[in-house]
């Protein structure tokens, strides 16, 4: 239980509703900022403006999954209130106050570091990334169906990267009957791909391996789908780039060659906001409980 813990949830999208629900169940004291247009009746939680929060007694701050913008703005889909996450705001919190977000950026890193508070990036955790890979794979299936006129079953699909997303995507497309090959650079990854009964190839040989594909799904956040790779693809190839912005594809060249290439960020929040919210909520509940327990033990 989180009885006695004061958590400020500032901004976000539908995923935060699952976080609110979960933390309410655990009896946390919640201050919701940037939720004034939310119709949902969360009994017992207080909706307030950012300047109304008494940050001196806030034990944890939960920011949107994307953290802040590069100039500190906190986005919310439930309010028109303009909110900025600043050093002055964070400095008011007790030393033990922890800031949680999905990802970070230079601005957020700088603010948290300068004030000396702990910052947890939930999406860096293996468990979150693996759970999130499930709605990501489902969103990728949706995009491939929308942008091709043939079945996934029987299609030749190249997946680039065997990380948390790549492995789930490769396995899911194979389960749908696609002929899946996976490009990686580490020998243990190539071995794992073979063990999964998929076709492994080294990324150094990428140009050779795209000559006969229908779909290329990139998960590598580096420029791997270069102009010379795209030049070798059949004209009908669909490229779906899942890697974080700006992706790993030369989109300019793809367009020039008339190859459909789509950057597809944030699929979990688009195709399954409730599941994506539950993933974040469950991990946050564990982390906040551990934090509260530790502080209680330190007080003894
Ligand atoms: P990950 O577990 O770190 O996997 C990344 C993969 O890329 C690994 O196989 C890694 O291989 C490979 N890689 C990295 N740098 C490389 C390079 N320079 N050359 C060749 N291979 C390289 O990451 P993940 O969790 O799978 O996420 C992959 C990407 O998808 C990230 O950018 C993430 O932000 C994004 N993502 C997108 C969505 C969405 O909705 N579109 C959802 C979740 C995640 P090594 O082990 O050899 O380095």
PDB file of N, CA and C in Angstrom, residues 113-213:
ATOM      1  N   UNK A 113      19.204  17.080 -12.455  1.00  0.00           N
ATOM      2  CA  UNK A 113      20.595  17.006 -11.971  1.00  0.00           C
ATOM      3  C   UNK A 113      20.953  18.249 -11.150  1.00  0.00           C
ATOM      4  N   UNK A 114      20.538  19.416 -11.651  1.00  0.00           N
ATOM      5  CA  UNK A 114      20.943  20.645 -10.961  1.00  0.00           C
ATOM      6  C   UNK A 114      20.319  20.726  -9.567  1.00  0.00           C
ATOM      7  N   UNK A 115      19.159  20.107  -9.390  1.00  0.00           N
ATOM      8  CA  UNK A 115      18.494  20.163  -8.086  1.00  0.00           C
ATOM      9  C   UNK A 115      18.869  18.941  -7.237  1.00  0.00           C
ATOM     10  N   UNK A 116      19.453  17.947  -7.875  1.00  0.00           N
ATOM     11  CA  UNK A 116      19.938  16.779  -7.132  1.00  0.00           C
ATOM     12  C   UNK A 116      18.836  15.826  -6.699  1.00  0.00           C
ATOM     13  N   UNK A 117      17.796  15.691  -7.521  1.00  0.00           N
ATOM     14  CA  UNK A 117      16.744  14.721  -7.219  1.00  0.00           C
ATOM     15  C   UNK A 117      16.951  13.476  -8.084  1.00  0.00           C
ATOM     16  N   UNK A 118      16.381  12.352  -7.581  1.00  0.00           N
ATOM     17  CA  UNK A 118      16.484  11.109  -8.343  1.00  0.00           C
ATOM     18  C   UNK A 118      15.465  11.144  -9.493  1.00  0.00           C
ATOM     19  N   UNK A 119      15.880  10.627 -10.642  1.00  0.00           N
ATOM     20  CA  UNK A 119      14.992  10.594 -11.804  1.00  0.00           C
ATOM     21  C   UNK A 119      14.974   9.173 -12.355  1.00  0.00           C
ATOM     22  N   UNK A 120      13.802   8.602 -12.471  1.00  0.00           N
ATOM     23  CA  UNK A 120      13.691   7.235 -13.006  1.00  0.00           C
ATOM     24  C   UNK A 120      13.043   7.304 -14.385  1.00  0.00           C
ATOM     25  N   UNK A 121      13.754   6.738 -15.361  1.00  0.00           N
ATOM     26  CA  UNK A 121      13.190   6.650 -16.718  1.00  0.00           C
ATOM     27  C   UNK A 121      12.623   5.249 -16.890  1.00  0.00           C
ATOM     28  N   UNK A 122      11.328   5.176 -16.865  1.00  0.00           N
ATOM     29  CA  UNK A 122      10.677   3.854 -16.837  1.00  0.00           C
ATOM     30  C   UNK A 122      10.966   3.029 -18.090  1.00  0.00           C
ATOM     31  N   UNK A 123      11.088   3.717 -19.237  1.00  0.00           N
ATOM     32  CA  UNK A 123      11.250   2.960 -20.484  1.00  0.00           C
ATOM     33  C   UNK A 123      12.661   2.401 -20.648  1.00  0.00           C
ATOM     34  N   UNK A 124      13.564   2.772 -19.755  1.00  0.00           N
ATOM     35  CA  UNK A 124      14.914   2.197 -19.824  1.00  0.00           C
ATOM     36  C   UNK A 124      14.930   0.819 -19.197  1.00  0.00           C
ATOM     37  N   UNK A 125      13.912   0.534 -18.426  1.00  0.00           N
ATOM     38  CA  UNK A 125      13.892  -0.748 -17.724  1.00  0.00           C
ATOM     39  C   UNK A 125      13.539  -1.867 -18.702  1.00  0.00           C
ATOM     40  N   UNK A 126      14.220  -2.986 -18.543  1.00  0.00           N
ATOM     41  CA  UNK A 126      13.985  -4.139 -19.409  1.00  0.00           C
ATOM     42  C   UNK A 126      12.540  -4.619 -19.338  1.00  0.00           C
ATOM     43  N   UNK A 127      12.006  -4.690 -18.088  1.00  0.00           N
ATOM     44  CA  UNK A 127      10.643  -5.234 -17.968  1.00  0.00           C
ATOM     45  C   UNK A 127       9.649  -4.355 -18.730  1.00  0.00           C
ATOM     46  N   UNK A 128       9.749  -3.039 -18.553  1.00  0.00           N
ATOM     47  CA  UNK A 128       8.817  -2.135 -19.245  1.00  0.00           C
ATOM     48  C   UNK A 128       8.989  -2.262 -20.766  1.00  0.00           C
ATOM     49  N   UNK A 129      10.261  -2.290 -21.215  1.00  0.00           N
ATOM     50  CA  UNK A 129      10.512  -2.358 -22.663  1.00  0.00           C
ATOM     51  C   UNK A 129       9.969  -3.663 -23.257  1.00  0.00           C
ATOM     52  N   UNK A 130      10.100  -4.742 -22.501  1.00  0.00           N
ATOM     53  CA  UNK A 130       9.605  -6.030 -23.025  1.00  0.00           C
ATOM     54  C   UNK A 130       8.074  -6.044 -23.039  1.00  0.00           C
ATOM     55  N   UNK A 131       7.447  -5.601 -21.951  1.00  0.00           N
ATOM     56  CA  UNK A 131       5.971  -5.554 -21.951  1.00  0.00           C
ATOM     57  C   UNK A 131       5.473  -4.636 -23.077  1.00  0.00           C
ATOM     58  N   UNK A 132       6.145  -3.485 -23.242  1.00  0.00           N
ATOM     59  CA  UNK A 132       5.733  -2.527 -24.271  1.00  0.00           C
ATOM     60  C   UNK A 132       5.925  -3.053 -25.682  1.00  0.00           C
ATOM     61  N   UNK A 133       6.829  -4.014 -25.825  1.00  0.00           N
ATOM     62  CA  UNK A 133       7.079  -4.550 -27.172  1.00  0.00           C
ATOM     63  C   UNK A 133       5.846  -5.294 -27.694  1.00  0.00           C
ATOM     64  N   UNK A 134       4.953  -5.703 -26.785  1.00  0.00           N
ATOM     65  CA  UNK A 134       3.761  -6.454 -27.233  1.00  0.00           C
ATOM     66  C   UNK A 134       2.798  -5.527 -27.984  1.00  0.00           C
ATOM     67  N   UNK A 135       2.344  -4.401 -27.365  1.00  0.00           N
ATOM     68  CA  UNK A 135       1.510  -3.495 -28.177  1.00  0.00           C
ATOM     69  C   UNK A 135       2.264  -2.900 -29.360  1.00  0.00           C
ATOM     70  N   UNK A 136       3.584  -2.781 -29.254  1.00  0.00           N
ATOM     71  CA  UNK A 136       4.348  -2.256 -30.399  1.00  0.00           C
ATOM     72  C   UNK A 136       4.235  -3.220 -31.583  1.00  0.00           C
ATOM     73  N   UNK A 137       4.379  -4.512 -31.308  1.00  0.00           N
ATOM     74  CA  UNK A 137       4.278  -5.506 -32.386  1.00  0.00           C
ATOM     75  C   UNK A 137       2.859  -5.508 -32.970  1.00  0.00           C
ATOM     76  N   UNK A 138       1.862  -5.368 -32.103  1.00  0.00           N
ATOM     77  CA  UNK A 138       0.479  -5.365 -32.609  1.00  0.00           C
ATOM     78  C   UNK A 138       0.234  -4.120 -33.478  1.00  0.00           C
ATOM     79  N   UNK A 139       0.794  -2.996 -33.065  1.00  0.00           N
ATOM     80  CA  UNK A 139       0.662  -1.772 -33.861  1.00  0.00           C
ATOM     81  C   UNK A 139       1.376  -1.910 -35.204  1.00  0.00           C
ATOM     82  N   UNK A 140       2.483  -2.632 -35.202  1.00  0.00           N
ATOM     83  CA  UNK A 140       3.229  -2.838 -36.461  1.00  0.00           C
ATOM     84  C   UNK A 140       2.404  -3.695 -37.414  1.00  0.00           C
ATOM     85  N   UNK A 141       1.749  -4.700 -36.865  1.00  0.00           N
ATOM     86  CA  UNK A 141       0.874  -5.542 -37.703  1.00  0.00           C
ATOM     87  C   UNK A 141      -0.212  -4.668 -38.330  1.00  0.00           C
ATOM     88  N   UNK A 142      -0.805  -3.807 -37.497  1.00  0.00           N
ATOM     89  CA  UNK A 142      -1.859  -2.912 -37.993  1.00  0.00           C
ATOM     90  C   UNK A 142      -1.339  -2.071 -39.169  1.00  0.00           C
ATOM     91  N   UNK A 143      -0.124  -1.522 -39.000  1.00  0.00           N
ATOM     92  CA  UNK A 143       0.407  -0.644 -40.048  1.00  0.00           C
ATOM     93  C   UNK A 143       0.701  -1.414 -41.323  1.00  0.00           C
ATOM     94  N   UNK A 144       1.217  -2.612 -41.167  1.00  0.00           N
ATOM     95  CA  UNK A 144       1.537  -3.417 -42.360  1.00  0.00           C
ATOM     96  C   UNK A 144       0.240  -3.777 -43.088  1.00  0.00           C
ATOM     97  N   UNK A 145      -0.785  -4.150 -42.336  1.00  0.00           N
ATOM     98  CA  UNK A 145      -2.070  -4.483 -42.974  1.00  0.00           C
ATOM     99  C   UNK A 145      -2.615  -3.255 -43.716  1.00  0.00           C
ATOM    100  N   UNK A 146      -2.519  -2.091 -43.068  1.00  0.00           N
ATOM    101  CA  UNK A 146      -3.071  -0.873 -43.679  1.00  0.00           C
ATOM    102  C   UNK A 146      -2.333  -0.460 -44.950  1.00  0.00           C
ATOM    103  N   UNK A 147      -1.047  -0.779 -45.032  1.00  0.00           N
ATOM    104  CA  UNK A 147      -0.244  -0.232 -46.125  1.00  0.00           C
ATOM    105  C   UNK A 147       0.220  -1.263 -47.145  1.00  0.00           C
ATOM    106  N   UNK A 148      -0.340  -2.468 -47.084  1.00  0.00           N
ATOM    107  CA  UNK A 148      -0.021  -3.457 -48.120  1.00  0.00           C
ATOM    108  C   UNK A 148      -1.336  -4.032 -48.649  1.00  0.00           C
ATOM    109  N   UNK A 149      -1.250  -4.670 -49.831  1.00  0.00           N
ATOM    110  CA  UNK A 149      -2.466  -5.300 -50.370  1.00  0.00           C
ATOM    111  C   UNK A 149      -2.318  -6.819 -50.444  1.00  0.00           C
ATOM    112  N   UNK A 150      -1.383  -7.346 -49.662  1.00  0.00           N
ATOM    113  CA  UNK A 150      -1.224  -8.808 -49.591  1.00  0.00           C
ATOM    114  C   UNK A 150      -1.262  -9.213 -48.119  1.00  0.00           C
ATOM    115  N   UNK A 151      -1.444 -10.495 -47.870  1.00  0.00           N
ATOM    116  CA  UNK A 151      -1.473 -10.943 -46.480  1.00  0.00           C
ATOM    117  C   UNK A 151      -0.059 -10.917 -45.889  1.00  0.00           C
ATOM    118  N   UNK A 152      -0.031 -10.814 -44.574  1.00  0.00           N
ATOM    119  CA  UNK A 152       1.256 -10.966 -43.877  1.00  0.00           C
ATOM    120  C   UNK A 152       1.711 -12.414 -44.045  1.00  0.00           C
ATOM    121  N   UNK A 153       0.783 -13.319 -43.958  1.00  0.00           N
ATOM    122  CA  UNK A 153       1.089 -14.726 -44.190  1.00  0.00           C
ATOM    123  C   UNK A 153       1.731 -14.862 -45.577  1.00  0.00           C
ATOM    124  N   UNK A 154       2.899 -15.424 -45.613  1.00  0.00           N
ATOM    125  CA  UNK A 154       3.574 -15.625 -46.902  1.00  0.00           C
ATOM    126  C   UNK A 154       4.451 -14.447 -47.325  1.00  0.00           C
ATOM    127  N   UNK A 155       4.311 -13.296 -46.674  1.00  0.00           N
ATOM    128  CA  UNK A 155       5.157 -12.148 -47.051  1.00  0.00           C
ATOM    129  C   UNK A 155       6.584 -12.360 -46.558  1.00  0.00           C
ATOM    130  N   UNK A 156       7.522 -11.742 -47.281  1.00  0.00           N
ATOM    131  CA  UNK A 156       8.927 -11.828 -46.856  1.00  0.00           C
ATOM    132  C   UNK A 156       9.255 -10.569 -46.059  1.00  0.00           C
ATOM    133  N   UNK A 157       9.554 -10.790 -44.800  1.00  0.00           N
ATOM    134  CA  UNK A 157       9.733  -9.663 -43.870  1.00  0.00           C
ATOM    135  C   UNK A 157      11.157  -9.680 -43.314  1.00  0.00           C
ATOM    136  N   UNK A 158      11.837  -8.538 -43.415  1.00  0.00           N
ATOM    137  CA  UNK A 158      13.158  -8.413 -42.776  1.00  0.00           C
ATOM    138  C   UNK A 158      12.992  -7.539 -41.533  1.00  0.00           C
ATOM    139  N   UNK A 159      13.409  -8.061 -40.385  1.00  0.00           N
ATOM    140  CA  UNK A 159      13.392  -7.280 -39.146  1.00  0.00           C
ATOM    141  C   UNK A 159      14.840  -6.921 -38.834  1.00  0.00           C
ATOM    142  N   UNK A 160      15.098  -5.654 -38.554  1.00  0.00           N
ATOM    143  CA  UNK A 160      16.473  -5.234 -38.258  1.00  0.00           C
ATOM    144  C   UNK A 160      16.617  -4.969 -36.770  1.00  0.00           C
ATOM    145  N   UNK A 161      17.506  -5.716 -36.130  1.00  0.00           N
ATOM    146  CA  UNK A 161      17.749  -5.581 -34.696  1.00  0.00           C
ATOM    147  C   UNK A 161      17.042  -6.683 -33.919  1.00  0.00           C
ATOM    148  N   UNK A 162      17.760  -7.277 -32.973  1.00  0.00           N
ATOM    149  CA  UNK A 162      17.130  -8.309 -32.123  1.00  0.00           C
ATOM    150  C   UNK A 162      17.173  -7.847 -30.667  1.00  0.00           C
ATOM    151  N   UNK A 163      16.708  -6.615 -30.448  1.00  0.00           N
ATOM    152  CA  UNK A 163      16.568  -6.139 -29.068  1.00  0.00           C
ATOM    153  C   UNK A 163      15.197  -6.536 -28.561  1.00  0.00           C
ATOM    154  N   UNK A 164      14.703  -5.773 -27.569  1.00  0.00           N
ATOM    155  CA  UNK A 164      13.420  -6.119 -26.963  1.00  0.00           C
ATOM    156  C   UNK A 164      12.288  -6.031 -27.970  1.00  0.00           C
ATOM    157  N   UNK A 165      12.297  -4.990 -28.798  1.00  0.00           N
ATOM    158  CA  UNK A 165      11.229  -4.837 -29.790  1.00  0.00           C
ATOM    159  C   UNK A 165      11.435  -5.807 -30.960  1.00  0.00           C
ATOM    160  N   UNK A 166      12.675  -5.864 -31.447  1.00  0.00           N
ATOM    161  CA  UNK A 166      12.961  -6.703 -32.621  1.00  0.00           C
ATOM    162  C   UNK A 166      12.575  -8.154 -32.395  1.00  0.00           C
ATOM    163  N   UNK A 167      12.888  -8.667 -31.213  1.00  0.00           N
ATOM    164  CA  UNK A 167      12.600 -10.077 -30.941  1.00  0.00           C
ATOM    165  C   UNK A 167      11.081 -10.331 -30.960  1.00  0.00           C
ATOM    166  N   UNK A 168      10.323  -9.451 -30.312  1.00  0.00           N
ATOM    167  CA  UNK A 168       8.863  -9.647 -30.272  1.00  0.00           C
ATOM    168  C   UNK A 168       8.257  -9.495 -31.663  1.00  0.00           C
ATOM    169  N   UNK A 169       8.728  -8.496 -32.397  1.00  0.00           N
ATOM    170  CA  UNK A 169       8.181  -8.259 -33.740  1.00  0.00           C
ATOM    171  C   UNK A 169       8.490  -9.452 -34.650  1.00  0.00           C
ATOM    172  N   UNK A 170       9.721  -9.940 -34.595  1.00  0.00           N
ATOM    173  CA  UNK A 170      10.120 -11.058 -35.464  1.00  0.00           C
ATOM    174  C   UNK A 170       9.270 -12.296 -35.140  1.00  0.00           C
ATOM    175  N   UNK A 171       9.135 -12.564 -33.851  1.00  0.00           N
ATOM    176  CA  UNK A 171       8.375 -13.750 -33.433  1.00  0.00           C
ATOM    177  C   UNK A 171       6.895 -13.624 -33.835  1.00  0.00           C
ATOM    178  N   UNK A 172       6.339 -12.424 -33.667  1.00  0.00           N
ATOM    179  CA  UNK A 172       4.914 -12.217 -33.952  1.00  0.00           C
ATOM    180  C   UNK A 172       4.623 -12.352 -35.453  1.00  0.00           C
ATOM    181  N   UNK A 173       5.497 -11.756 -36.276  1.00  0.00           N
ATOM    182  CA  UNK A 173       5.266 -11.870 -37.727  1.00  0.00           C
ATOM    183  C   UNK A 173       5.451 -13.315 -38.190  1.00  0.00           C
ATOM    184  N   UNK A 174       6.407 -14.021 -37.591  1.00  0.00           N
ATOM    185  CA  UNK A 174       6.614 -15.433 -37.954  1.00  0.00           C
ATOM    186  C   UNK A 174       5.371 -16.244 -37.575  1.00  0.00           C
ATOM    187  N   UNK A 175       4.790 -15.910 -36.402  1.00  0.00           N
ATOM    188  CA  UNK A 175       3.605 -16.647 -35.950  1.00  0.00           C
ATOM    189  C   UNK A 175       2.416 -16.419 -36.887  1.00  0.00           C
ATOM    190  N   UNK A 176       2.424 -15.279 -37.600  1.00  0.00           N
ATOM    191  CA  UNK A 176       1.339 -15.000 -38.553  1.00  0.00           C
ATOM    192  C   UNK A 176       1.618 -15.636 -39.916  1.00  0.00           C
ATOM    193  N   UNK A 177       2.745 -16.340 -40.037  1.00  0.00           N
ATOM    194  CA  UNK A 177       3.028 -17.052 -41.280  1.00  0.00           C
ATOM    195  C   UNK A 177       3.924 -16.296 -42.246  1.00  0.00           C
ATOM    196  N   UNK A 178       4.504 -15.150 -41.796  1.00  0.00           N
ATOM    197  CA  UNK A 178       5.451 -14.437 -42.666  1.00  0.00           C
ATOM    198  C   UNK A 178       6.764 -15.217 -42.720  1.00  0.00           C
ATOM    199  N   UNK A 179       7.520 -15.006 -43.809  1.00  0.00           N
ATOM    200  CA  UNK A 179       8.867 -15.602 -43.907  1.00  0.00           C
ATOM    201  C   UNK A 179       9.823 -14.543 -43.371  1.00  0.00           C
ATOM    202  N   UNK A 180      10.267 -14.745 -42.139  1.00  0.00           N
ATOM    203  CA  UNK A 180      10.983 -13.681 -41.440  1.00  0.00           C
ATOM    204  C   UNK A 180      12.486 -13.938 -41.422  1.00  0.00           C
ATOM    205  N   UNK A 181      13.242 -12.919 -41.823  1.00  0.00           N
ATOM    206  CA  UNK A 181      14.690 -12.935 -41.625  1.00  0.00           C
ATOM    207  C   UNK A 181      15.027 -11.780 -40.696  1.00  0.00           C
ATOM    208  N   UNK A 182      16.059 -11.958 -39.889  1.00  0.00           N
ATOM    209  CA  UNK A 182      16.404 -10.921 -38.914  1.00  0.00           C
ATOM    210  C   UNK A 182      17.879 -10.561 -39.045  1.00  0.00           C
ATOM    211  N   UNK A 183      18.142  -9.259 -39.146  1.00  0.00           N
ATOM    212  CA  UNK A 183      19.528  -8.778 -39.240  1.00  0.00           C
ATOM    213  C   UNK A 183      20.027  -8.308 -37.893  1.00  0.00           C
ATOM    214  N   UNK A 184      21.214  -8.756 -37.506  1.00  0.00           N
ATOM    215  CA  UNK A 184      21.827  -8.332 -36.245  1.00  0.00           C
ATOM    216  C   UNK A 184      23.341  -8.290 -36.457  1.00  0.00           C
ATOM    217  N   UNK A 185      24.064  -7.782 -35.429  1.00  0.00           N
ATOM    218  CA  UNK A 185      25.519  -7.710 -35.600  1.00  0.00           C
ATOM    219  C   UNK A 185      26.255  -8.586 -34.597  1.00  0.00           C
ATOM    220  N   UNK A 186      25.562  -9.008 -33.544  1.00  0.00           N
ATOM    221  CA  UNK A 186      26.254  -9.810 -32.533  1.00  0.00           C
ATOM    222  C   UNK A 186      26.036 -11.295 -32.802  1.00  0.00           C
ATOM    223  N   UNK A 187      27.121 -12.073 -32.615  1.00  0.00           N
ATOM    224  CA  UNK A 187      27.020 -13.497 -32.968  1.00  0.00           C
ATOM    225  C   UNK A 187      25.991 -14.207 -32.092  1.00  0.00           C
ATOM    226  N   UNK A 188      25.846 -13.762 -30.826  1.00  0.00           N
ATOM    227  CA  UNK A 188      24.840 -14.426 -29.978  1.00  0.00           C
ATOM    228  C   UNK A 188      23.422 -14.111 -30.462  1.00  0.00           C
ATOM    229  N   UNK A 189      23.253 -12.923 -31.042  1.00  0.00           N
ATOM    230  CA  UNK A 189      21.937 -12.604 -31.610  1.00  0.00           C
ATOM    231  C   UNK A 189      21.667 -13.471 -32.835  1.00  0.00           C
ATOM    232  N   UNK A 190      22.703 -13.645 -33.671  1.00  0.00           N
ATOM    233  CA  UNK A 190      22.523 -14.478 -34.869  1.00  0.00           C
ATOM    234  C   UNK A 190      22.178 -15.909 -34.455  1.00  0.00           C
ATOM    235  N   UNK A 191      22.813 -16.362 -33.378  1.00  0.00           N
ATOM    236  CA  UNK A 191      22.525 -17.716 -32.882  1.00  0.00           C
ATOM    237  C   UNK A 191      21.090 -17.795 -32.389  1.00  0.00           C
ATOM    238  N   UNK A 192      20.645 -16.773 -31.669  1.00  0.00           N
ATOM    239  CA  UNK A 192      19.278 -16.763 -31.135  1.00  0.00           C
ATOM    240  C   UNK A 192      18.251 -16.758 -32.276  1.00  0.00           C
ATOM    241  N   UNK A 193      18.551 -15.991 -33.315  1.00  0.00           N
ATOM    242  CA  UNK A 193      17.626 -15.923 -34.462  1.00  0.00           C
ATOM    243  C   UNK A 193      17.490 -17.318 -35.091  1.00  0.00           C
ATOM    244  N   UNK A 194      18.618 -18.017 -35.224  1.00  0.00           N
ATOM    245  CA  UNK A 194      18.588 -19.385 -35.775  1.00  0.00           C
ATOM    246  C   UNK A 194      17.784 -20.294 -34.853  1.00  0.00           C
ATOM    247  N   UNK A 195      18.000 -20.130 -33.528  1.00  0.00           N
ATOM    248  CA  UNK A 195      17.265 -20.956 -32.555  1.00  0.00           C
ATOM    249  C   UNK A 195      15.762 -20.715 -32.667  1.00  0.00           C
ATOM    250  N   UNK A 196      15.368 -19.479 -33.007  1.00  0.00           N
ATOM    251  CA  UNK A 196      13.935 -19.151 -33.152  1.00  0.00           C
ATOM    252  C   UNK A 196      13.370 -19.664 -34.483  1.00  0.00           C
ATOM    253  N   UNK A 197      14.200 -20.385 -35.221  1.00  0.00           N
ATOM    254  CA  UNK A 197      13.821 -20.953 -36.521  1.00  0.00           C
ATOM    255  C   UNK A 197      13.529 -19.855 -37.551  1.00  0.00           C
ATOM    256  N   UNK A 198      14.222 -18.701 -37.402  1.00  0.00           N
ATOM    257  CA  UNK A 198      14.119 -17.622 -38.383  1.00  0.00           C
ATOM    258  C   UNK A 198      15.458 -17.561 -39.126  1.00  0.00           C
ATOM    259  N   UNK A 199      15.484 -16.766 -40.201  1.00  0.00           N
ATOM    260  CA  UNK A 199      16.730 -16.711 -40.993  1.00  0.00           C
ATOM    261  C   UNK A 199      17.616 -15.577 -40.480  1.00  0.00           C
ATOM    262  N   UNK A 200      18.802 -15.888 -39.957  1.00  0.00           N
ATOM    263  CA  UNK A 200      19.676 -14.814 -39.486  1.00  0.00           C
ATOM    264  C   UNK A 200      20.558 -14.269 -40.618  1.00  0.00           C
ATOM    265  N   UNK A 201      20.883 -12.991 -40.529  1.00  0.00           N
ATOM    266  CA  UNK A 201      21.934 -12.467 -41.417  1.00  0.00           C
ATOM    267  C   UNK A 201      22.655 -11.332 -40.693  1.00  0.00           C
ATOM    268  N   UNK A 202      23.933 -11.168 -41.052  1.00  0.00           N
ATOM    269  CA  UNK A 202      24.716 -10.099 -40.425  1.00  0.00           C
ATOM    270  C   UNK A 202      24.355  -8.766 -41.085  1.00  0.00           C
ATOM    271  N   UNK A 203      24.274  -7.715 -40.254  1.00  0.00           N
ATOM    272  CA  UNK A 203      23.885  -6.409 -40.788  1.00  0.00           C
ATOM    273  C   UNK A 203      24.859  -5.891 -41.847  1.00  0.00           C
ATOM    274  N   UNK A 204      26.095  -6.394 -41.805  1.00  0.00           N
ATOM    275  CA  UNK A 204      27.057  -6.006 -42.851  1.00  0.00           C
ATOM    276  C   UNK A 204      26.571  -6.445 -44.232  1.00  0.00           C
ATOM    277  N   UNK A 205      25.720  -7.483 -44.238  1.00  0.00           N
ATOM    278  CA  UNK A 205      25.234  -8.021 -45.519  1.00  0.00           C
ATOM    279  C   UNK A 205      23.814  -7.551 -45.832  1.00  0.00           C
ATOM    280  N   UNK A 206      23.406  -6.467 -45.179  1.00  0.00           N
ATOM    281  CA  UNK A 206      22.018  -6.003 -45.305  1.00  0.00           C
ATOM    282  C   UNK A 206      21.614  -5.789 -46.772  1.00  0.00           C
ATOM    283  N   UNK A 207      22.497  -5.183 -47.550  1.00  0.00           N
ATOM    284  CA  UNK A 207      22.137  -4.870 -48.948  1.00  0.00           C
ATOM    285  C   UNK A 207      21.751  -6.126 -49.723  1.00  0.00           C
ATOM    286  N   UNK A 208      22.458  -7.218 -49.455  1.00  0.00           N
ATOM    287  CA  UNK A 208      22.156  -8.484 -50.148  1.00  0.00           C
ATOM    288  C   UNK A 208      20.789  -9.024 -49.723  1.00  0.00           C
ATOM    289  N   UNK A 209      20.463  -8.786 -48.448  1.00  0.00           N
ATOM    290  CA  UNK A 209      19.281  -9.450 -47.892  1.00  0.00           C
ATOM    291  C   UNK A 209      17.974  -8.698 -48.101  1.00  0.00           C
ATOM    292  N   UNK A 210      18.036  -7.497 -48.653  1.00  0.00           N
ATOM    293  CA  UNK A 210      16.770  -6.777 -48.875  1.00  0.00           C
ATOM    294  C   UNK A 210      16.272  -6.913 -50.312  1.00  0.00           C
ATOM    295  N   UNK A 211      17.013  -7.680 -51.126  1.00  0.00           N
ATOM    296  CA  UNK A 211      16.674  -7.735 -52.556  1.00  0.00           C
ATOM    297  C   UNK A 211      15.348  -8.423 -52.844  1.00  0.00           C
ATOM    298  N   UNK A 212      14.893  -9.269 -51.897  1.00  0.00           N
ATOM    299  CA  UNK A 212      13.683 -10.050 -52.187  1.00  0.00           C
ATOM    300  C   UNK A 212      12.595  -9.846 -51.130  1.00  0.00           C
ATOM    301  N   UNK A 213      12.629  -8.732 -50.409  1.00  0.00           N
ATOM    302  CA  UNK A 213      11.664  -8.602 -49.299  1.00  0.00           C
ATOM    303  C   UNK A 213      10.417  -7.807 -49.708  1.00  0.00           C
TER     304      UNK A 213
END
